[in-house]
């Protein structure tokens, strides 16, 4: 691992975040400051600060007398995340439709074309990130910095669920159609339809995530 000496704790936090998203550090896995410090060649105090950053983001937890571990995936947590996302994405789409301009239309079309380009590939990380970029672009067009900050933080946890349940490898035609309809509504300035489609998209995503988590739990129990 190459660390930027100007910001060791932030670089370490970014590395840990990537390891969690990529599945190298799995849900519920215990993390030790000593082990991580040895792996990345940093001090325990730097690693501790990085873990605290991720704890604040909800990606790791610190248990009393037990130490650090990757935050476990659960239907309850997924429901909380997607309930919040339902509100924020609906608001973002509504504001985007209200504030749409030609640069915004161009940005949305570009993000959608990127998603279409990777949707048939086997690279689930690329699909998931292209999907989120469409939503980030919607948020950019909405022109609300605080909303963008909250969604960016939320999307870190969302991405872990997407990667863990293969949401990115779901029906690509449905995935594209949902995003196409949403982008079209925003580009056309249809405020009510934009908000409705954004919320429906989140509901569909949550249903897929919850169903696959339930199947995984049943498989582990059998």
CSV table of C-alpha atoms in Angstrom, one decimal:
chain,number,residue,atom,x,y,z
A,1,UNK,CA,0.0,0.0,0.0
A,2,UNK,CA,1.3,3.4,-0.9
A,3,UNK,CA,0.5,6.1,1.7
A,4,UNK,CA,0.4,9.8,1.1
A,5,UNK,CA,2.6,11.2,3.8
A,6,UNK,CA,0.7,14.4,3.9
A,7,UNK,CA,-2.5,12.8,5.3
A,8,UNK,CA,-1.7,9.4,6.8
A,9,UNK,CA,-4.9,8.8,8.7
A,10,UNK,CA,-7.1,9.9,5.8
A,11,UNK,CA,-5.2,7.7,3.4
A,12,UNK,CA,-5.5,4.8,5.8
A,13,UNK,CA,-9.2,5.4,6.2
A,14,UNK,CA,-9.6,5.4,2.4
A,15,UNK,CA,-7.7,2.1,2.1
A,16,UNK,CA,-9.8,0.5,4.8
A,17,UNK,CA,-13.0,1.8,3.2
A,18,UNK,CA,-12.0,0.2,-0.1
A,19,UNK,CA,-11.1,-3.1,1.6
A,20,UNK,CA,-14.6,-3.2,3.1
A,21,UNK,CA,-16.4,-2.3,-0.1
A,22,UNK,CA,-14.4,-4.8,-2.1
A,23,UNK,CA,-15.2,-7.6,0.4
A,24,UNK,CA,-11.6,-8.1,1.6
A,25,UNK,CA,-12.8,-7.2,5.1
A,26,UNK,CA,-16.2,-8.8,5.4
A,27,UNK,CA,-19.3,-8.1,7.5
A,28,UNK,CA,-18.6,-8.8,11.2
A,29,UNK,CA,-14.9,-9.4,10.7
A,30,UNK,CA,-12.7,-8.4,13.6
A,31,UNK,CA,-10.1,-5.7,13.0
A,32,UNK,CA,-7.1,-5.2,15.2
A,33,UNK,CA,-5.0,-2.0,15.3
A,34,UNK,CA,-1.8,-4.0,15.6
A,35,UNK,CA,-2.7,-6.2,12.6
A,36,UNK,CA,-3.8,-3.3,10.4
A,37,UNK,CA,-0.8,-1.2,11.4
A,38,UNK,CA,1.5,-4.0,10.4
A,39,UNK,CA,-0.3,-4.5,7.1
A,40,UNK,CA,-0.1,-0.9,6.0
A,41,UNK,CA,3.1,0.1,7.7
A,42,UNK,CA,1.7,2.8,9.9
A,43,UNK,CA,1.5,3.5,13.6
A,44,UNK,CA,-1.3,2.2,15.8
A,45,UNK,CA,-2.4,5.7,16.6
A,46,UNK,CA,-2.8,6.5,12.9
A,47,UNK,CA,-4.8,3.3,12.3
A,48,UNK,CA,-6.9,4.1,15.3
A,49,UNK,CA,-7.8,7.5,13.9
A,50,UNK,CA,-8.6,6.0,10.6
A,51,UNK,CA,-10.9,3.4,12.3
A,52,UNK,CA,-12.6,6.3,14.2
A,53,UNK,CA,-13.3,8.0,10.9
A,54,UNK,CA,-15.0,4.8,9.5
A,55,UNK,CA,-16.8,4.4,12.8
A,56,UNK,CA,-18.3,7.8,12.3
A,57,UNK,CA,-19.3,6.8,8.8
A,58,UNK,CA,-21.0,3.7,10.1
A,59,UNK,CA,-18.7,1.3,8.3
A,60,UNK,CA,-17.0,-0.2,11.4
A,61,UNK,CA,-18.1,-0.5,15.0
A,62,UNK,CA,-16.2,-0.6,18.3
A,63,UNK,CA,-17.5,-3.1,20.8
A,64,UNK,CA,-16.6,-2.6,24.5
A,65,UNK,CA,-13.8,-5.0,25.6
A,66,UNK,CA,-13.8,-6.6,22.2
A,67,UNK,CA,-12.3,-4.1,19.8
A,68,UNK,CA,-13.1,-3.1,16.2
A,69,UNK,CA,-15.1,-5.0,13.6
A,70,UNK,CA,-16.6,-4.4,10.3
A,71,UNK,CA,-20.2,-3.3,10.7
A,72,UNK,CA,-22.5,-6.3,10.3
A,73,UNK,CA,-25.0,-6.4,7.4
A,74,UNK,CA,-28.6,-6.8,8.5
A,75,UNK,CA,-32.1,-6.4,7.2
A,76,UNK,CA,-32.8,-3.9,9.9
A,77,UNK,CA,-29.8,-1.7,9.0
A,78,UNK,CA,-30.6,-1.9,5.3
A,79,UNK,CA,-34.2,-0.8,6.0
A,80,UNK,CA,-32.9,2.2,8.0
A,81,UNK,CA,-30.5,3.1,5.2
A,82,UNK,CA,-33.0,2.8,2.4
A,83,UNK,CA,-35.7,4.6,4.4
A,84,UNK,CA,-33.3,7.6,4.6
A,85,UNK,CA,-32.3,7.2,1.0
A,86,UNK,CA,-35.9,7.2,0.0
A,87,UNK,CA,-36.4,10.6,1.4
A,88,UNK,CA,-33.1,12.1,0.2
A,89,UNK,CA,-33.2,10.7,-3.3
A,90,UNK,CA,-36.8,11.9,-3.7
A,91,UNK,CA,-35.8,15.4,-2.6
A,92,UNK,CA,-32.7,15.4,-4.9
A,93,UNK,CA,-34.8,14.4,-7.9
A,94,UNK,CA,-37.4,17.0,-7.1
A,95,UNK,CA,-34.8,19.8,-6.8
A,96,UNK,CA,-33.0,18.6,-9.9
A,97,UNK,CA,-36.1,18.9,-12.0
A,98,UNK,CA,-36.8,22.3,-10.6
A,99,UNK,CA,-33.3,23.5,-11.3
A,100,UNK,CA,-32.5,21.7,-14.5
A,101,UNK,CA,-30.5,23.6,-17.1
A,102,UNK,CA,-28.6,22.7,-20.2
A,103,UNK,CA,-25.3,21.8,-18.5
A,104,UNK,CA,-27.4,19.7,-16.1
A,105,UNK,CA,-29.1,17.9,-19.0
A,106,UNK,CA,-25.7,17.2,-20.6
A,107,UNK,CA,-24.3,15.8,-17.3
A,108,UNK,CA,-27.2,13.6,-16.7
A,109,UNK,CA,-27.2,12.2,-20.2
A,110,UNK,CA,-23.4,11.5,-19.9
A,111,UNK,CA,-23.8,9.7,-16.5
A,112,UNK,CA,-26.7,7.6,-18.0
A,113,UNK,CA,-24.7,6.6,-21.0
A,114,UNK,CA,-21.8,5.6,-18.8
A,115,UNK,CA,-24.1,3.3,-16.9
A,116,UNK,CA,-25.5,1.8,-20.1
A,117,UNK,CA,-21.9,1.2,-21.3
A,118,UNK,CA,-21.0,-1.0,-18.3
A,119,UNK,CA,-24.4,-2.5,-17.5
A,120,UNK,CA,-23.8,-5.7,-19.6
A,121,UNK,CA,-20.3,-6.3,-18.2
A,122,UNK,CA,-19.4,-8.7,-15.4
A,123,UNK,CA,-17.7,-5.9,-13.4
A,124,UNK,CA,-20.2,-5.5,-10.6
A,125,UNK,CA,-18.1,-2.7,-8.9
A,126,UNK,CA,-18.0,-0.7,-12.1
A,127,UNK,CA,-21.8,-1.1,-12.5
A,128,UNK,CA,-22.5,-0.2,-8.9
A,129,UNK,CA,-20.3,2.9,-9.2
A,130,UNK,CA,-21.8,4.0,-12.5
A,131,UNK,CA,-25.2,3.6,-10.9
A,132,UNK,CA,-24.2,5.8,-8.0
A,133,UNK,CA,-22.7,8.4,-10.3
A,134,UNK,CA,-26.1,8.9,-12.0
A,135,UNK,CA,-27.5,9.6,-8.5
A,136,UNK,CA,-24.6,11.9,-7.6
A,137,UNK,CA,-25.1,13.8,-10.9
A,138,UNK,CA,-28.8,14.2,-10.0
A,139,UNK,CA,-27.7,15.6,-6.6
A,140,UNK,CA,-25.2,17.9,-8.3
A,141,UNK,CA,-28.0,19.2,-10.6
A,142,UNK,CA,-30.2,19.7,-7.5
A,143,UNK,CA,-27.7,22.3,-6.3
A,144,UNK,CA,-28.0,21.6,-2.6
A,145,UNK,CA,-24.6,21.1,-1.0
A,146,UNK,CA,-25.9,19.8,2.3
A,147,UNK,CA,-28.1,17.3,0.6
A,148,UNK,CA,-25.1,16.2,-1.5
A,149,UNK,CA,-23.0,15.7,1.7
A,150,UNK,CA,-25.6,13.6,3.4
A,151,UNK,CA,-26.1,11.4,0.3
A,152,UNK,CA,-22.4,10.9,-0.2
A,153,UNK,CA,-22.0,9.6,3.3
A,154,UNK,CA,-25.1,7.4,2.9
A,155,UNK,CA,-23.8,6.0,-0.4
A,156,UNK,CA,-20.7,4.5,1.3
A,157,UNK,CA,-22.9,2.2,3.3
A,158,UNK,CA,-25.3,1.6,0.4
A,159,UNK,CA,-22.4,0.5,-1.9
A,160,UNK,CA,-21.4,-2.2,0.6
A,161,UNK,CA,-24.9,-3.7,0.6
A,162,UNK,CA,-25.0,-3.5,-3.2
A,163,UNK,CA,-21.7,-5.3,-3.5
A,164,UNK,CA,-22.5,-7.9,-0.9
A,165,UNK,CA,-25.8,-8.9,-2.4
A,166,UNK,CA,-24.9,-8.6,-6.1
A,167,UNK,CA,-27.5,-5.9,-6.6
A,168,UNK,CA,-25.3,-4.5,-9.4
A,169,UNK,CA,-25.7,-7.8,-11.3
A,170,UNK,CA,-29.6,-7.7,-11.2
A,171,UNK,CA,-31.7,-7.4,-14.3
A,172,UNK,CA,-29.7,-4.9,-16.4
A,173,UNK,CA,-32.7,-4.0,-18.6
A,174,UNK,CA,-34.8,-3.0,-15.6
A,175,UNK,CA,-31.9,-1.1,-14.1
A,176,UNK,CA,-31.4,0.9,-17.2
A,177,UNK,CA,-35.1,1.5,-17.8
A,178,UNK,CA,-35.6,2.8,-14.2
A,179,UNK,CA,-32.7,5.2,-14.6
A,180,UNK,CA,-33.7,6.3,-18.1
A,181,UNK,CA,-37.2,7.1,-17.0
A,182,UNK,CA,-35.9,9.1,-14.0
A,183,UNK,CA,-33.3,11.0,-16.0
A,184,UNK,CA,-36.0,11.8,-18.7
A,185,UNK,CA,-38.4,13.2,-16.1
A,186,UNK,CA,-35.7,15.4,-14.6
A,187,UNK,CA,-34.5,16.6,-18.0
A,188,UNK,CA,-38.1,17.5,-18.9
A,189,UNK,CA,-38.5,19.4,-15.6
A,190,UNK,CA,-41.4,17.1,-14.4
A,191,UNK,CA,-41.0,17.7,-10.7
A,192,UNK,CA,-43.7,15.4,-9.4
A,193,UNK,CA,-42.8,12.5,-11.7
A,194,UNK,CA,-39.1,12.9,-10.9
A,195,UNK,CA,-39.7,12.6,-7.2
A,196,UNK,CA,-42.1,9.7,-7.6
A,197,UNK,CA,-39.7,7.7,-9.9
A,198,UNK,CA,-36.7,8.3,-7.6
A,199,UNK,CA,-38.6,7.0,-4.6
A,200,UNK,CA,-39.9,4.0,-6.6
A,201,UNK,CA,-36.4,3.2,-7.6
A,202,UNK,CA,-35.2,3.2,-4.0
A,203,UNK,CA,-38.1,1.0,-3.0
A,204,UNK,CA,-37.2,-1.5,-5.7
A,205,UNK,CA,-33.5,-1.5,-4.7
A,206,UNK,CA,-34.4,-2.0,-1.0
A,207,UNK,CA,-36.7,-5.0,-1.9
A,208,UNK,CA,-33.9,-6.7,-3.8
A,209,UNK,CA,-31.3,-6.1,-1.0
A,210,UNK,CA,-33.7,-7.3,1.8
A,211,UNK,CA,-34.7,-10.4,-0.2
A,212,UNK,CA,-31.1,-11.4,-0.8
A,213,UNK,CA,-30.0,-10.8,2.8
A,214,UNK,CA,-32.9,-13.0,3.9
A,215,UNK,CA,-31.8,-15.7,1.5
A,216,UNK,CA,-28.2,-15.5,2.7
A,217,UNK,CA,-29.3,-15.8,6.3
A,218,UNK,CA,-31.4,-18.8,5.5
A,219,UNK,CA,-28.5,-20.4,3.7
A,220,UNK,CA,-26.2,-19.9,6.7
A,221,UNK,CA,-28.9,-21.3,9.1
A,222,UNK,CA,-29.4,-24.5,7.0
